Amino acid sequence: MSELVPGGNLPLPDGAVTVRVPGPFDVSALVTDDSGRVRGDADFVFYNQPSAPGARLSGPTLTVEPRALRAGATRVTVVVSPADPGTPLGRLPAPVLQLTGADGRRLARFSPPRPRQETVLLLAEIYRRGDSWKLRALGQGYADGLAGLARDFGVDVVDDAPTAAVHSASAAAPGAPPAPRPALPAPASPASPAYPPPPTHPAPAPHPPSPSPDLARFLTLVNSARAAAGSPPVALDPRLTDAARAHANAMASARRLGTEGPDGVSVHQRLTATGYTYITVGEHLVSGPRDPSEFVEYCLRTEQPRHTLLDPSFLHTGMAYARSGDTYWTVLWARPLTPAELTRTADEVVALTNRERARAGLPPLAVDPLLARAAQAYSTDMAVRAFYSHTSPEGTQPWDRAAAAGSTRRSIGENIACGQRSAAEVVEGWMNSPGHRANILKPDFTHIGIGFAGGGPAATYWTQLFGA
């Protein structure tokens, strides 16, 4: 294992690498080209937008697959900031970067000079040199926080507008001052007619044929491991297998892993195209294992893949692989969306939100059916039309959508998020962001509506709509 100093670099092995920074820190990443500038909002990976092509954030751990980054990307800058916003890094333990390879082998460690008044630290960068990738230790601090960092990377910073379109973004009613935070432009989306009604349940699955020997072996191994961990068994669903097959073939044709194929379609969009709607979803995108036994063995010895394989919330799975020089695997895990599951998830978001208000000495928010209708329709719209912003493609704002649903409340606020896989994860992310936290803890708000939809490039889309 290498001990790096500022400016030191290290060649990276092929495949994914994992950067972990334990302690009271938030880890984030910026994906850029040779100019050092972001291309759009999908290039910012942080706690409220935990994934992008080739990069996924899980708590203090960032996993990067360099060859699966979006086209033109040549650099991933790893950033740490205090989990408690506004706290100088000098008041915290010094952050320590730990780098591991796909096989779990420790590759490097980097402990930068202890920061002082800085509130953001560029810890390291993963960069392309010719046909290979390297990691360079940085240790560069910013005293003016994320706003200064964002400006240097080409992110627009909103200081006085009533809304900000960041992944897990918050919007307040006109006149309410938001906390300064980076704002990323929403990706362009084609216009379409009014959004469809929210999904209620997956279409009935076709009668499944007898599984292939590989699928049968895979299911036996998976359910044996789940039983040993106390998790319920999963069943094969042909729709998940169809989506997995399409994505494995797409990765094999490009000879690289990625949540998005060379056709620009994400693995989650392939799943929803089969007619399967989900309340939660997980995926394994892996290259290398030669058969189901090797695949399951890999998952069980690696932390995040093991967590997904054993997750008790999943009821269905589908698996496929394709060979093109290497073997490319796609395995999908899901729990179907039903009216009861949608209600349970919305109720959980409300309960977690009201728990945070109770801790702040504030009264609970009551569920408003009109706000809930508007929030659900907007989450569905973002998933179906693959955009992410407080402003819809037609230009409507949160208060416009609330009024269109029949609400007459005088003050409206909105939090949105995408990519989170549970109610607990999304509320935690909102509470860790000053703008969203301000909406949740605003004393004037009395009512709330929750929306959730699966699909689109980000897999999940969440909306909180507040009213007073």
Short mmCIF file of C-alpha atoms in Angstrom, two decimals:
data_model
loop_
_atom_site.label_atom_id
_atom_site.label_comp_id
_atom_site.label_asym_id
_atom_site.label_seq_id
_atom_site.Cartn_x
_atom_site.Cartn_y
_atom_site.Cartn_z
CA MET A 1 0.00 0.00 0.00
CA SER A 2 1.32 3.46 -0.94
CA GLU A 3 1.40 6.42 1.44
CA LEU A 4 0.82 9.49 -0.70
CA VAL A 5 1.95 13.08 -0.13
CA PRO A 6 0.40 16.18 -1.77
CA GLY A 7 1.17 16.04 -5.47
CA GLY A 8 1.98 12.32 -5.37
CA ASN A 9 0.29 10.05 -7.88
CA LEU A 10 -0.43 6.36 -8.29
CA PRO A 11 -1.34 4.27 -11.37
CA LEU A 12 -4.76 2.65 -10.98
CA PRO A 13 -5.59 -0.95 -11.88
CA ASP A 14 -8.28 -1.70 -14.43
CA GLY A 15 -11.82 -1.76 -13.10
CA ALA A 16 -13.52 0.07 -10.28
CA VAL A 17 -11.70 1.72 -7.38
CA THR A 18 -13.18 2.76 -4.07
CA VAL A 19 -12.34 5.97 -2.22
CA ARG A 20 -13.38 6.03 1.44
CA VAL A 21 -13.07 8.97 3.86
CA PRO A 22 -14.37 7.89 7.29
CA GLY A 23 -15.32 10.42 9.93
CA PRO A 24 -17.66 13.42 10.28
CA PHE A 25 -17.39 14.38 6.60
CA ASP A 26 -19.52 14.57 3.47
CA VAL A 27 -17.83 13.14 0.39
CA SER A 28 -18.70 14.47 -3.05
CA ALA A 29 -17.20 14.38 -6.54
CA LEU A 30 -17.08 16.54 -9.66
CA VAL A 31 -16.73 14.92 -13.08
CA THR A 32 -14.93 17.18 -15.57
CA ASP A 33 -13.08 17.16 -18.89
CA ASP A 34 -9.55 18.45 -19.52
CA SER A 35 -10.73 22.03 -19.00
CA GLY A 36 -11.63 21.25 -15.39
CA ARG A 37 -15.24 22.35 -15.93
CA VAL A 38 -18.44 20.37 -15.34
CA ARG A 39 -20.63 19.77 -18.38
CA GLY A 40 -24.00 19.75 -16.59
CA ASP A 41 -25.87 18.77 -13.46
CA ALA A 42 -25.17 15.04 -13.88
CA ASP A 43 -21.47 15.77 -13.23
CA PHE A 44 -22.04 16.65 -9.55
CA VAL A 45 -22.16 13.58 -7.25
CA PHE A 46 -23.06 14.26 -3.62
CA TYR A 47 -25.33 13.01 -0.84
CA ASN A 48 -28.52 14.13 -2.57
CA GLN A 49 -27.43 12.92 -6.02
CA PRO A 50 -25.45 9.82 -5.15
CA SER A 51 -24.80 8.43 -8.62
CA ALA A 52 -23.65 9.36 -12.10
CA PRO A 53 -22.33 7.27 -14.99
CA GLY A 54 -19.21 5.60 -13.62
CA ALA A 55 -19.53 6.97 -10.06
CA ARG A 56 -21.65 6.02 -7.06
CA LEU A 57 -21.61 7.46 -3.54
CA SER A 58 -22.69 5.46 -0.49
CA GLY A 59 -22.11 7.34 2.77
CA PRO A 60 -18.37 7.99 3.09
CA THR A 61 -17.52 5.68 0.16
CA LEU A 62 -17.21 6.76 -3.48
CA THR A 63 -16.84 4.02 -6.09
CA VAL A 64 -15.47 5.10 -9.47
CA GLU A 65 -15.30 3.01 -12.65
CA PRO A 66 -13.14 5.31 -14.82
CA ARG A 67 -13.97 3.65 -18.14
CA ALA A 68 -17.70 3.91 -17.42
CA LEU A 69 -17.64 7.71 -16.97
CA ARG A 70 -19.69 9.78 -19.39
CA ALA A 71 -18.16 10.52 -22.78
CA GLY A 72 -15.42 13.15 -22.64
CA ALA A 73 -14.79 12.86 -18.91
CA THR A 74 -11.10 12.77 -18.02
CA ARG A 75 -11.09 13.68 -14.33
CA VAL A 76 -13.01 12.98 -11.12
CA THR A 77 -12.18 15.36 -8.28
CA VAL A 78 -12.90 13.99 -4.79
CA VAL A 79 -14.11 16.62 -2.33
CA VAL A 80 -14.72 16.48 1.42
CA SER A 81 -16.60 18.93 3.59
CA PRO A 82 -17.85 18.84 7.20
CA ALA A 83 -21.05 16.87 7.72
CA ASP A 84 -22.14 19.79 9.90
CA PRO A 85 -22.31 22.69 7.41
CA GLY A 86 -20.28 25.76 8.36
CA THR A 87 -17.89 23.93 10.67
CA PRO A 88 -14.25 24.64 9.74
CA LEU A 89 -12.32 21.51 8.88
CA GLY A 90 -9.70 22.57 11.41
CA ARG A 91 -12.12 21.72 14.23
CA LEU A 92 -12.45 18.12 13.02
CA PRO A 93 -10.05 15.18 12.82
CA ALA A 94 -7.88 15.32 9.74
CA PRO A 95 -9.57 13.52 6.84
CA VAL A 96 -7.82 10.38 5.64
CA LEU A 97 -8.39 8.96 2.15
CA GLN A 98 -8.32 5.17 1.81
CA LEU A 99 -8.13 3.73 -1.73
CA THR A 100 -8.98 0.11 -2.55
CA GLY A 101 -9.24 -1.86 -5.78
CA ALA A 102 -12.13 -3.94 -7.09
CA ASP A 103 -10.62 -7.03 -5.44
CA GLY A 104 -10.63 -5.36 -2.03
CA ARG A 105 -6.85 -4.85 -2.00
CA ARG A 106 -5.70 -1.63 -0.30
CA LEU A 107 -3.89 0.51 -2.83
CA ALA A 108 -3.09 3.82 -1.12
CA ARG A 109 -3.63 6.10 1.84
CA PHE A 110 -3.45 9.89 1.88
CA SER A 111 -3.56 12.15 4.93
CA PRO A 112 -3.22 15.81 3.85
CA PRO A 113 -1.85 18.57 6.05
CA ARG A 114 -4.42 19.50 8.66
CA PRO A 115 -6.76 22.21 7.31
CA ARG A 116 -7.40 25.38 9.30
CA GLN A 117 -10.33 27.66 8.45
CA GLU A 118 -11.18 25.89 5.17
CA THR A 119 -14.67 24.43 4.91
CA VAL A 120 -14.08 22.38 1.73
CA LEU A 121 -11.05 20.31 0.76
CA LEU A 122 -10.12 18.97 -2.68
CA LEU A 123 -8.67 15.71 -1.44
CA ALA A 124 -7.64 13.90 -4.63
CA GLU A 125 -8.36 13.50 -8.32
CA ILE A 126 -8.68 10.45 -10.52
CA TYR A 127 -7.44 11.45 -13.96
CA ARG A 128 -6.71 9.94 -17.35
CA ARG A 129 -3.17 9.91 -18.72
CA GLY A 130 -3.09 8.45 -22.23
CA ASP A 131 -4.97 5.15 -22.08
CA SER A 132 -4.47 4.65 -18.36
CA TRP A 133 -5.89 6.21 -15.18
CA LYS A 134 -4.10 7.54 -12.12
CA LEU A 135 -4.89 9.05 -8.73
CA ARG A 136 -3.20 12.28 -7.63
CA ALA A 137 -3.22 13.46 -4.00
CA LEU A 138 -4.22 17.15 -3.69
CA GLY A 139 -5.11 18.57 -0.27
CA GLN A 140 -6.24 21.97 -1.62
CA GLY A 141 -8.67 23.88 0.64
CA TYR A 142 -11.36 26.51 0.06
CA ALA A 143 -12.13 28.99 2.82
CA ASP A 144 -15.34 30.21 1.18
CA GLY A 145 -16.96 26.78 1.07
CA LEU A 146 -18.89 25.05 -1.66
CA ALA A 147 -19.84 28.31 -3.35
CA GLY A 148 -16.21 29.13 -4.13
CA LEU A 149 -15.49 25.58 -5.18
CA ALA A 150 -18.58 25.47 -7.40
CA ARG A 151 -17.66 28.66 -9.23
CA ASP A 152 -14.20 27.30 -10.04
CA PHE A 153 -15.71 24.17 -11.56
CA GLY A 154 -18.30 26.02 -13.64
CA VAL A 155 -21.36 25.48 -11.43
CA ASP A 156 -23.79 28.40 -11.21
CA VAL A 157 -24.29 29.57 -7.62
CA VAL A 158 -27.64 31.05 -6.62
CA ASP A 159 -27.45 33.55 -3.79
CA ASP A 160 -30.81 35.30 -3.90
CA ALA A 161 -33.21 33.47 -6.25
CA PRO A 162 -36.31 31.85 -4.81
CA THR A 163 -35.44 28.41 -6.18
CA ALA A 164 -32.36 26.32 -6.80
CA ALA A 165 -32.31 23.32 -9.09
CA VAL A 166 -29.82 20.97 -7.52
CA HIS A 167 -30.22 17.25 -7.16
CA SER A 168 -32.24 17.09 -4.01
CA ALA A 169 -33.17 20.71 -4.48
CA SER A 170 -35.36 22.93 -2.35
CA ALA A 171 -37.59 25.77 -3.41
CA ALA A 172 -39.40 28.28 -1.26
CA ALA A 173 -42.40 30.38 -2.11
CA PRO A 174 -41.66 33.76 -3.73
CA GLY A 175 -39.98 36.11 -1.27
CA ALA A 176 -38.55 33.42 1.01
CA PRO A 177 -34.72 33.77 1.15
CA PRO A 178 -32.93 30.47 0.46
CA ALA A 179 -29.53 29.54 1.81
CA PRO A 180 -26.74 30.05 -0.76
CA ARG A 181 -25.96 26.78 -2.53
CA PRO A 182 -24.78 25.55 -5.94
CA ALA A 183 -27.46 25.34 -8.61
CA LEU A 184 -27.07 23.05 -11.58
CA PRO A 185 -29.06 23.48 -14.80
CA ALA A 186 -31.62 20.78 -15.52
CA PRO A 187 -30.90 18.59 -18.53
CA ALA A 188 -32.82 19.51 -21.65
CA SER A 189 -35.98 17.45 -22.08
CA PRO A 190 -38.32 17.24 -25.03
CA ALA A 191 -41.70 18.82 -24.52
CA SER A 192 -44.62 16.46 -24.20
CA PRO A 193 -48.30 16.62 -23.24
CA ALA A 194 -49.46 16.86 -19.66
CA TYR A 195 -47.83 14.33 -17.32
CA PRO A 196 -49.45 10.91 -16.96
CA PRO A 197 -51.13 9.76 -13.75
CA PRO A 198 -48.84 8.14 -11.18
CA PRO A 199 -48.26 4.39 -11.51
CA THR A 200 -50.18 2.24 -9.06
CA HIS A 201 -48.85 -1.27 -9.64
CA PRO A 202 -46.75 -3.25 -12.11
CA ALA A 203 -48.46 -4.87 -15.04
CA PRO A 204 -49.08 -8.61 -14.53
CA ALA A 205 -45.96 -10.63 -15.31
CA PRO A 206 -46.20 -13.01 -18.24
CA HIS A 207 -46.16 -16.69 -17.36
CA PRO A 208 -42.46 -17.40 -16.89
CA PRO A 209 -40.83 -20.24 -18.78
CA SER A 210 -38.61 -22.69 -16.94
CA PRO A 211 -35.42 -20.82 -16.02
CA SER A 212 -32.20 -21.64 -17.83
CA PRO A 213 -29.63 -23.70 -15.90
CA ASP A 214 -27.60 -20.54 -15.24
CA LEU A 215 -30.64 -18.69 -13.87
CA ALA A 216 -31.65 -21.66 -11.75
CA ARG A 217 -28.13 -22.00 -10.35
CA PHE A 218 -27.97 -18.26 -9.70
CA LEU A 219 -31.29 -18.29 -7.82
CA THR A 220 -30.27 -21.28 -5.70
CA LEU A 221 -26.99 -19.65 -4.67
CA VAL A 222 -28.61 -16.28 -3.98
CA ASN A 223 -31.45 -17.64 -1.86
CA SER A 224 -29.07 -19.86 0.08
CA ALA A 225 -27.00 -16.78 0.99
CA ARG A 226 -30.12 -14.75 1.80
CA ALA A 227 -31.47 -17.51 4.05
CA ALA A 228 -28.17 -17.62 5.95
CA ALA A 229 -28.46 -13.85 6.48
CA GLY A 230 -32.11 -14.04 7.58
CA SER A 231 -33.46 -12.36 4.42
CA PRO A 232 -36.53 -13.66 2.56
CA PRO A 233 -36.01 -15.43 -0.76
CA VAL A 234 -36.32 -13.61 -4.06
CA ALA A 235 -38.16 -14.88 -7.13
CA LEU A 236 -37.08 -14.60 -10.75
CA ASP A 237 -39.16 -12.10 -12.71
CA PRO A 238 -38.91 -12.33 -16.52
CA ARG A 239 -39.21 -8.55 -16.87
CA LEU A 240 -36.14 -7.99 -14.71
CA THR A 241 -34.28 -10.65 -16.69
CA ASP A 242 -35.29 -9.03 -20.01
CA ALA A 243 -34.03 -5.63 -18.82
CA ALA A 244 -30.84 -7.20 -17.47
CA ARG A 245 -30.22 -8.98 -20.78
CA ALA A 246 -30.68 -5.77 -22.78
CA HIS A 247 -28.27 -3.87 -20.53
CA ALA A 248 -25.65 -6.63 -20.40
CA ASN A 249 -25.66 -6.72 -24.22
CA ALA A 250 -25.32 -2.93 -24.35
CA MET A 251 -22.32 -2.99 -22.00
CA ALA A 252 -20.71 -5.85 -23.92
CA SER A 253 -21.11 -3.99 -27.21
CA ALA A 254 -19.32 -0.98 -25.70
CA ARG A 255 -16.90 -3.18 -23.73
CA ARG A 256 -17.38 -1.10 -20.60
CA LEU A 257 -19.51 -1.07 -17.47
CA GLY A 258 -21.98 1.72 -16.83
CA THR A 259 -25.48 2.48 -15.61
CA GLU A 260 -26.07 4.03 -19.05
CA GLY A 261 -25.42 2.12 -22.27
CA PRO A 262 -23.91 3.51 -25.48
CA ASP A 263 -27.49 4.06 -26.68
CA GLY A 264 -27.99 6.60 -23.88
CA VAL A 265 -30.55 4.41 -22.07
CA SER A 266 -30.04 3.71 -18.38
CA VAL A 267 -30.52 0.30 -16.80
CA HIS A 268 -33.48 1.70 -14.85
CA GLN A 269 -35.14 2.97 -18.00
CA ARG A 270 -34.76 -0.49 -19.52
CA LEU A 271 -36.55 -1.94 -16.50
CA THR A 272 -39.50 0.46 -16.56
CA ALA A 273 -39.81 -0.12 -20.32
CA THR A 274 -40.75 -3.74 -19.56
CA GLY A 275 -43.80 -2.53 -17.61
CA TYR A 276 -42.34 -3.28 -14.16
CA THR A 277 -42.78 -0.44 -11.67
CA TYR A 278 -40.87 -0.54 -8.41
CA ILE A 279 -40.82 1.04 -4.99
CA THR A 280 -37.11 0.24 -4.57
CA VAL A 281 -34.46 -1.10 -6.92
CA GLY A 282 -30.85 -2.25 -6.83
CA GLU A 283 -28.38 -3.39 -9.44
CA HIS A 284 -25.08 -5.17 -9.90
CA LEU A 285 -23.05 -4.17 -12.97
CA VAL A 286 -19.96 -6.36 -12.93
CA SER A 287 -17.36 -7.70 -15.36
CA GLY A 288 -15.12 -10.69 -14.90
CA PRO A 289 -16.95 -13.62 -13.23
CA ARG A 290 -17.28 -16.56 -15.60
CA ASP A 291 -20.37 -18.23 -14.15
CA PRO A 292 -23.09 -17.67 -11.49
CA SER A 293 -20.97 -19.27 -8.77
CA GLU A 294 -18.09 -16.83 -9.35
CA PHE A 295 -20.54 -13.91 -9.55
CA VAL A 296 -22.21 -14.71 -6.22
CA GLU A 297 -18.83 -15.39 -4.61
CA TYR A 298 -17.62 -11.95 -5.74
CA CYS A 299 -20.72 -10.26 -4.32
CA LEU A 300 -20.47 -11.97 -0.94
CA ARG A 301 -16.86 -10.92 -0.39
CA THR A 302 -17.36 -7.26 -1.36
CA GLU A 303 -19.17 -4.89 1.01
CA GLN A 304 -21.64 -2.95 -1.16
CA PRO A 305 -22.47 -5.82 -3.57
CA ARG A 306 -23.06 -8.08 -0.56
CA HIS A 307 -25.42 -5.54 1.00
CA THR A 308 -27.48 -5.39 -2.19
CA LEU A 309 -27.62 -9.18 -2.65
CA LEU A 310 -28.79 -9.70 0.95
CA ASP A 311 -31.13 -6.67 1.18
CA PRO A 312 -34.37 -7.98 2.74
CA SER A 313 -36.50 -5.35 0.98
CA PHE A 314 -36.09 -7.02 -2.44
CA LEU A 315 -38.62 -9.61 -3.63
CA HIS A 316 -37.69 -10.06 -7.32
CA THR A 317 -34.50 -10.49 -9.29
CA GLY A 318 -33.34 -10.95 -12.87
CA MET A 319 -29.90 -11.84 -14.21
CA ALA A 320 -28.11 -11.88 -17.55
CA TYR A 321 -24.57 -11.71 -18.89
CA ALA A 322 -22.97 -11.17 -22.28
CA ARG A 323 -19.46 -11.91 -23.50
CA SER A 324 -17.29 -9.61 -25.60
CA GLY A 325 -13.67 -10.20 -24.66
CA ASP A 326 -14.80 -10.12 -21.02
CA THR A 327 -18.06 -11.23 -19.38
CA TYR A 328 -20.45 -8.37 -18.54
CA TRP A 329 -23.13 -9.02 -15.91
CA THR A 330 -26.31 -7.14 -15.09
CA VAL A 331 -28.35 -8.28 -12.10
CA LEU A 332 -31.46 -6.37 -11.06
CA TRP A 333 -33.23 -6.50 -7.70
CA ALA A 334 -36.58 -4.87 -7.01
CA ARG A 335 -39.69 -4.68 -4.91
CA PRO A 336 -42.84 -3.98 -6.94
CA LEU A 337 -44.82 -0.78 -6.51
CA THR A 338 -48.33 -1.30 -5.19
CA PRO A 339 -50.80 1.25 -3.81
CA ALA A 340 -50.05 -0.03 -0.30
CA GLU A 341 -46.26 0.30 -0.81
CA LEU A 342 -46.63 3.81 -2.20
CA THR A 343 -48.78 4.84 0.77
CA ARG A 344 -46.37 3.23 3.22
CA THR A 345 -43.38 5.04 1.68
CA ALA A 346 -45.13 8.42 1.66
CA ASP A 347 -46.23 7.91 5.27
CA GLU A 348 -42.66 7.06 6.23
CA VAL A 349 -41.32 10.26 4.66
CA VAL A 350 -43.97 12.28 6.53
CA ALA A 351 -43.18 10.52 9.83
CA LEU A 352 -39.41 11.09 9.45
CA THR A 353 -40.03 14.73 8.51
CA ASN A 354 -42.24 15.29 11.53
CA ARG A 355 -39.68 13.60 13.77
CA GLU A 356 -37.15 16.22 12.69
CA ARG A 357 -39.67 18.99 13.35
CA ALA A 358 -40.39 17.57 16.81
CA ARG A 359 -36.69 17.62 17.60
CA ALA A 360 -36.69 21.31 16.70
CA GLY A 361 -39.73 21.98 18.90
CA LEU A 362 -42.07 22.49 15.93
CA PRO A 363 -45.60 21.12 15.44
CA PRO A 364 -46.09 18.24 12.97
CA LEU A 365 -47.20 18.76 9.38
CA ALA A 366 -50.57 17.35 8.33
CA VAL A 367 -50.96 15.54 5.01
CA ASP A 368 -52.84 17.60 2.43
CA PRO A 369 -54.36 15.43 -0.34
CA LEU A 370 -54.11 18.26 -2.88
CA LEU A 371 -50.42 18.84 -2.17
CA ALA A 372 -49.88 15.07 -2.28
CA ARG A 373 -51.57 14.89 -5.68
CA ALA A 374 -49.33 17.64 -7.07
CA ALA A 375 -46.18 16.12 -5.53
CA GLN A 376 -46.93 12.65 -6.89
CA ALA A 377 -47.68 13.96 -10.36
CA TYR A 378 -44.41 15.91 -10.41
CA SER A 379 -42.26 12.97 -9.29
CA THR A 380 -43.87 10.87 -12.00
CA ASP A 381 -43.34 13.60 -14.58
CA MET A 382 -39.62 13.87 -13.77
CA ALA A 383 -39.18 10.09 -14.01
CA VAL A 384 -41.14 9.68 -17.25
CA ARG A 385 -39.64 12.66 -19.08
CA ALA A 386 -36.14 12.24 -17.59
CA PHE A 387 -35.65 15.79 -16.32
CA TYR A 388 -34.78 17.14 -12.89
CA SER A 389 -35.60 20.68 -11.84
CA HIS A 390 -38.06 22.76 -9.81
CA THR A 391 -39.05 24.30 -13.13
CA SER A 392 -40.90 21.93 -15.46
CA PRO A 393 -40.15 21.89 -19.21
CA GLU A 394 -43.27 24.05 -19.62
CA GLY A 395 -41.94 26.59 -17.10
CA THR A 396 -44.26 25.85 -14.16
CA GLN A 397 -43.03 26.39 -10.60
CA PRO A 398 -44.03 24.53 -7.38
CA TRP A 399 -46.73 27.06 -6.52
CA ASP A 400 -48.16 26.79 -10.03
CA ARG A 401 -48.44 23.01 -9.71
CA ALA A 402 -50.03 23.25 -6.28
CA ALA A 403 -52.64 25.69 -7.60
CA ALA A 404 -53.31 23.46 -10.63
CA ALA A 405 -54.08 20.60 -8.22
CA GLY A 406 -56.67 22.81 -6.50
CA SER A 407 -54.66 24.04 -3.53
CA THR A 408 -55.40 27.54 -2.25
CA ARG A 409 -52.61 27.68 0.31
CA ARG A 410 -50.91 31.06 0.44
CA SER A 411 -47.31 29.82 0.84
CA ILE A 412 -45.67 26.89 -0.97
CA GLY A 413 -42.23 25.28 -0.69
CA GLU A 414 -40.70 22.25 -2.43
CA ASN A 415 -37.85 19.80 -1.89
CA ILE A 416 -36.92 17.35 -4.64
CA ALA A 417 -34.34 14.58 -4.78
CA CYS A 418 -33.32 11.73 -7.06
CA GLY A 419 -31.36 8.52 -6.70
CA GLN A 420 -32.12 7.73 -3.04
CA ARG A 421 -33.38 4.17 -2.45
CA SER A 422 -35.42 4.64 0.76
CA ALA A 423 -37.45 7.17 2.73
CA ALA A 424 -34.77 7.26 5.44
CA GLU A 425 -32.03 7.98 2.89
CA VAL A 426 -33.89 10.82 1.21
CA VAL A 427 -34.92 12.56 4.45
CA GLU A 428 -31.39 12.26 5.81
CA GLY A 429 -30.07 13.84 2.63
CA TRP A 430 -32.53 16.73 2.83
CA MET A 431 -31.68 17.33 6.49
CA ASN A 432 -27.97 17.46 5.63
CA SER A 433 -28.54 20.31 3.17
CA PRO A 434 -29.23 23.80 4.54
CA GLY A 435 -31.83 24.80 1.93
CA HIS A 436 -33.88 21.63 2.25
CA ARG A 437 -33.53 21.58 6.02
CA ALA A 438 -34.90 25.12 6.10
CA ASN A 439 -38.06 24.01 4.28
CA ILE A 440 -38.55 20.99 6.57
CA LEU A 441 -38.10 23.15 9.69
CA LYS A 442 -39.94 26.25 8.52
CA PRO A 443 -42.33 27.18 11.37
CA ASP A 444 -44.92 28.69 9.01
CA PHE A 445 -45.57 25.46 7.10
CA THR A 446 -48.54 23.43 8.34
CA HIS A 447 -49.18 20.85 5.60
CA ILE A 448 -47.24 18.50 3.35
CA GLY A 449 -47.66 16.20 0.34
CA ILE A 450 -45.21 13.49 -0.78
CA GLY A 451 -44.50 12.13 -4.26
CA PHE A 452 -42.36 9.19 -5.35
CA ALA A 453 -41.72 7.57 -8.74
CA GLY A 454 -39.25 5.01 -10.03
CA GLY A 455 -37.66 5.15 -13.47
CA GLY A 456 -35.69 7.66 -15.51
CA PRO A 457 -31.89 7.90 -15.52
CA ALA A 458 -31.69 8.37 -11.74
CA ALA A 459 -33.91 5.37 -10.75
CA THR A 460 -35.97 7.24 -8.13
CA TYR A 461 -37.55 10.72 -7.92
CA TRP A 462 -38.87 12.24 -4.67
CA THR A 463 -40.93 15.39 -4.02
CA GLN A 464 -41.92 17.12 -0.79
CA LEU A 465 -44.50 19.89 -1.28
CA PHE A 466 -45.08 22.14 1.74
CA GLY A 467 -47.94 24.56 2.31
CA ALA A 468 -49.16 27.13 4.83
#
